Amino acid sequence: MPVDQVQAVVPVQPLRCGRCGARLHGTDPTPWRHQVTEVPKVAPHTPEYQLHTLVCRCGAPTRAALPPGGAFGPRLQALVAVCTGLYRLSRRTTAGLLADLFGVEVALGSVSACEQAASRALAAPVAAAHAHIQR
């Protein structure tokens, strides 16, 4: 990794001589460098929508509309589609992956729902690309 991408520098100095055990002091102006790459801890983002119902002066109650997308956001739907489509993982394996890596518990039916939502979202761009290629 280039030096400008290093997230943290952790100086590690020996306390004692490896041969005689004498206490060591000072700093090394050109230390040996070793980088450890790690993936970040990922936690699901779960906003709660509270849909208020208000009553008009005419007496009719009206509840606020739920934002589009259902119970799963577009990135989760896309991840499911990539797992089951591109990587050919089973729905059960995909559900297990979501639970193991992200702590997101989904039923097999929800995996199918995410696949269908991704398919609907991709229908127009795929049709446009197909039409462009035919021209």
PDB file of C-alpha atoms in Angstrom, residues 27-130:
ATOM      1  CA  THR A  27      14.806   5.252  18.127  1.00  0.00           C
ATOM      2  CA  ASP A  28      15.633   3.748  14.753  1.00  0.00           C
ATOM      3  CA  PRO A  29      15.657   6.473  12.053  1.00  0.00           C
ATOM      4  CA  THR A  30      14.850   3.924   9.311  1.00  0.00           C
ATOM      5  CA  PRO A  31      12.636   1.240  10.846  1.00  0.00           C
ATOM      6  CA  TRP A  32      11.653  -1.903   8.944  1.00  0.00           C
ATOM      7  CA  ARG A  33       8.076  -1.395   7.757  1.00  0.00           C
ATOM      8  CA  HIS A  34       5.321  -3.993   7.747  1.00  0.00           C
ATOM      9  CA  GLN A  35       1.700  -3.271   6.841  1.00  0.00           C
ATOM     10  CA  VAL A  36      -1.318  -5.383   7.792  1.00  0.00           C
ATOM     11  CA  THR A  37      -4.428  -5.012   5.640  1.00  0.00           C
ATOM     12  CA  GLU A  38      -7.773  -5.550   7.356  1.00  0.00           C
ATOM     13  CA  VAL A  39     -11.345  -5.109   6.235  1.00  0.00           C
ATOM     14  CA  PRO A  40     -13.407  -2.637   8.261  1.00  0.00           C
ATOM     15  CA  LYS A  41     -16.018  -3.852  10.703  1.00  0.00           C
ATOM     16  CA  VAL A  42     -19.361  -3.557   8.970  1.00  0.00           C
ATOM     17  CA  ALA A  43     -22.600  -2.951  10.825  1.00  0.00           C
ATOM     18  CA  PRO A  44     -26.036  -2.691   9.246  1.00  0.00           C
ATOM     19  CA  HIS A  45     -27.695   0.718   9.112  1.00  0.00           C
ATOM     20  CA  THR A  46     -31.341   0.313  10.117  1.00  0.00           C
ATOM     21  CA  PRO A  47     -33.374   3.531  10.152  1.00  0.00           C
ATOM     22  CA  GLU A  48     -36.848   3.325  11.661  1.00  0.00           C
ATOM     23  CA  TYR A  49     -39.599   5.138   9.818  1.00  0.00           C
ATOM     24  CA  GLN A  50     -42.421   6.306  12.053  1.00  0.00           C
ATOM     25  CA  LEU A  51     -45.422   6.879   9.839  1.00  0.00           C
ATOM     26  CA  HIS A  52     -47.647   9.437  11.475  1.00  0.00           C
ATOM     27  CA  THR A  53     -51.391   9.509  10.924  1.00  0.00           C
ATOM     28  CA  LEU A  54     -52.971  12.948  11.093  1.00  0.00           C
ATOM     29  CA  VAL A  55     -56.622  13.807  11.030  1.00  0.00           C
ATOM     30  CA  CYS A  56     -57.884  16.488   8.659  1.00  0.00           C
ATOM     31  CA  ARG A  57     -60.486  19.041   9.744  1.00  0.00           C
ATOM     32  CA  CYS A  58     -62.904  17.063   7.547  1.00  0.00           C
ATOM     33  CA  GLY A  59     -62.385  14.072   9.842  1.00  0.00           C
ATOM     34  CA  ALA A  60     -60.395  11.876   7.416  1.00  0.00           C
ATOM     35  CA  PRO A  61     -57.228  10.291   8.830  1.00  0.00           C
ATOM     36  CA  THR A  62     -54.192  10.231   6.529  1.00  0.00           C
ATOM     37  CA  ARG A  63     -51.049   8.217   7.212  1.00  0.00           C
ATOM     38  CA  ALA A  64     -47.679   9.280   5.775  1.00  0.00           C
ATOM     39  CA  ALA A  65     -46.412   7.070   2.964  1.00  0.00           C
ATOM     40  CA  LEU A  66     -43.558   4.655   3.537  1.00  0.00           C
ATOM     41  CA  PRO A  67     -40.476   5.584   1.490  1.00  0.00           C
ATOM     42  CA  PRO A  68     -40.054   3.314  -1.560  1.00  0.00           C
ATOM     43  CA  GLY A  69     -37.933   0.188  -1.323  1.00  0.00           C
ATOM     44  CA  GLY A  70     -39.585  -2.040   1.214  1.00  0.00           C
ATOM     45  CA  ALA A  71     -37.724  -3.600   4.133  1.00  0.00           C
ATOM     46  CA  PHE A  72     -34.299  -3.689   2.460  1.00  0.00           C
ATOM     47  CA  GLY A  73     -32.270  -0.838   1.005  1.00  0.00           C
ATOM     48  CA  PRO A  74     -30.825  -0.678  -2.501  1.00  0.00           C
ATOM     49  CA  ARG A  75     -27.272  -1.670  -1.471  1.00  0.00           C
ATOM     50  CA  LEU A  76     -28.520  -4.789   0.337  1.00  0.00           C
ATOM     51  CA  GLN A  77     -30.733  -5.682  -2.629  1.00  0.00           C
ATOM     52  CA  ALA A  78     -27.790  -5.211  -4.990  1.00  0.00           C
ATOM     53  CA  LEU A  79     -25.542  -7.340  -2.778  1.00  0.00           C
ATOM     54  CA  VAL A  80     -28.107 -10.146  -2.790  1.00  0.00           C
ATOM     55  CA  ALA A  81     -28.381  -9.915  -6.588  1.00  0.00           C
ATOM     56  CA  VAL A  82     -24.595 -10.059  -6.997  1.00  0.00           C
ATOM     57  CA  CYS A  83     -24.320 -13.054  -4.655  1.00  0.00           C
ATOM     58  CA  THR A  84     -27.090 -15.083  -6.273  1.00  0.00           C
ATOM     59  CA  GLY A  85     -26.562 -13.872  -9.845  1.00  0.00           C
ATOM     60  CA  LEU A  86     -22.907 -13.173 -10.538  1.00  0.00           C
ATOM     61  CA  TYR A  87     -21.418 -15.478  -7.889  1.00  0.00           C
ATOM     62  CA  ARG A  88     -24.128 -18.151  -8.237  1.00  0.00           C
ATOM     63  CA  LEU A  89     -24.593 -18.603  -4.504  1.00  0.00           C
ATOM     64  CA  SER A  90     -27.762 -20.334  -3.386  1.00  0.00           C
ATOM     65  CA  ARG A  91     -30.407 -18.306  -1.609  1.00  0.00           C
ATOM     66  CA  ARG A  92     -29.649 -20.186   1.616  1.00  0.00           C
ATOM     67  CA  THR A  93     -25.908 -19.502   1.307  1.00  0.00           C
ATOM     68  CA  THR A  94     -26.602 -15.845   0.535  1.00  0.00           C
ATOM     69  CA  ALA A  95     -28.804 -15.540   3.640  1.00  0.00           C
ATOM     70  CA  GLY A  96     -26.023 -17.149   5.694  1.00  0.00           C
ATOM     71  CA  LEU A  97     -23.432 -14.785   4.240  1.00  0.00           C
ATOM     72  CA  LEU A  98     -25.543 -11.744   5.136  1.00  0.00           C
ATOM     73  CA  ALA A  99     -25.931 -13.041   8.696  1.00  0.00           C
ATOM     74  CA  ASP A 100     -22.261 -13.975   9.134  1.00  0.00           C
ATOM     75  CA  LEU A 101     -20.655 -10.891   7.583  1.00  0.00           C
ATOM     76  CA  PHE A 102     -23.159  -8.154   8.320  1.00  0.00           C
ATOM     77  CA  GLY A 103     -25.377  -9.417  11.139  1.00  0.00           C
ATOM     78  CA  VAL A 104     -28.407  -9.091   8.855  1.00  0.00           C
ATOM     79  CA  GLU A 105     -30.900 -11.921   9.298  1.00  0.00           C
ATOM     80  CA  VAL A 106     -33.045 -12.474   6.203  1.00  0.00           C
ATOM     81  CA  ALA A 107     -35.491 -15.233   5.341  1.00  0.00           C
ATOM     82  CA  LEU A 108     -35.145 -17.129   2.068  1.00  0.00           C
ATOM     83  CA  GLY A 109     -38.289 -15.402   0.812  1.00  0.00           C
ATOM     84  CA  SER A 110     -36.656 -12.046   1.487  1.00  0.00           C
ATOM     85  CA  VAL A 111     -33.650 -13.089  -0.593  1.00  0.00           C
ATOM     86  CA  SER A 112     -36.060 -13.802  -3.457  1.00  0.00           C
ATOM     87  CA  ALA A 113     -37.787 -10.448  -2.902  1.00  0.00           C
ATOM     88  CA  CYS A 114     -34.415  -8.666  -3.103  1.00  0.00           C
ATOM     89  CA  GLU A 115     -33.607 -10.527  -6.339  1.00  0.00           C
ATOM     90  CA  GLN A 116     -36.945  -9.441  -7.820  1.00  0.00           C
ATOM     91  CA  ALA A 117     -36.447  -5.813  -6.740  1.00  0.00           C
ATOM     92  CA  ALA A 118     -32.975  -5.758  -8.318  1.00  0.00           C
ATOM     93  CA  SER A 119     -34.375  -7.320 -11.484  1.00  0.00           C
ATOM     94  CA  ARG A 120     -37.071  -4.615 -11.703  1.00  0.00           C
ATOM     95  CA  ALA A 121     -34.478  -1.886 -11.093  1.00  0.00           C
ATOM     96  CA  LEU A 122     -32.265  -3.242 -13.877  1.00  0.00           C
ATOM     97  CA  ALA A 123     -35.012  -3.888 -16.441  1.00  0.00           C
ATOM     98  CA  ALA A 124     -34.997  -0.424 -18.054  1.00  0.00           C
ATOM     99  CA  PRO A 125     -31.193  -0.015 -18.268  1.00  0.00           C
ATOM    100  CA  VAL A 126     -30.828  -3.545 -19.685  1.00  0.00           C
ATOM    101  CA  ALA A 127     -33.553  -2.860 -22.270  1.00  0.00           C
ATOM    102  CA  ALA A 128     -31.846   0.430 -23.220  1.00  0.00           C
ATOM    103  CA  ALA A 129     -28.477  -1.298 -23.593  1.00  0.00           C
ATOM    104  CA  HIS A 130     -30.071  -4.039 -25.681  1.00  0.00           C
TER     105      HIS A 130
END
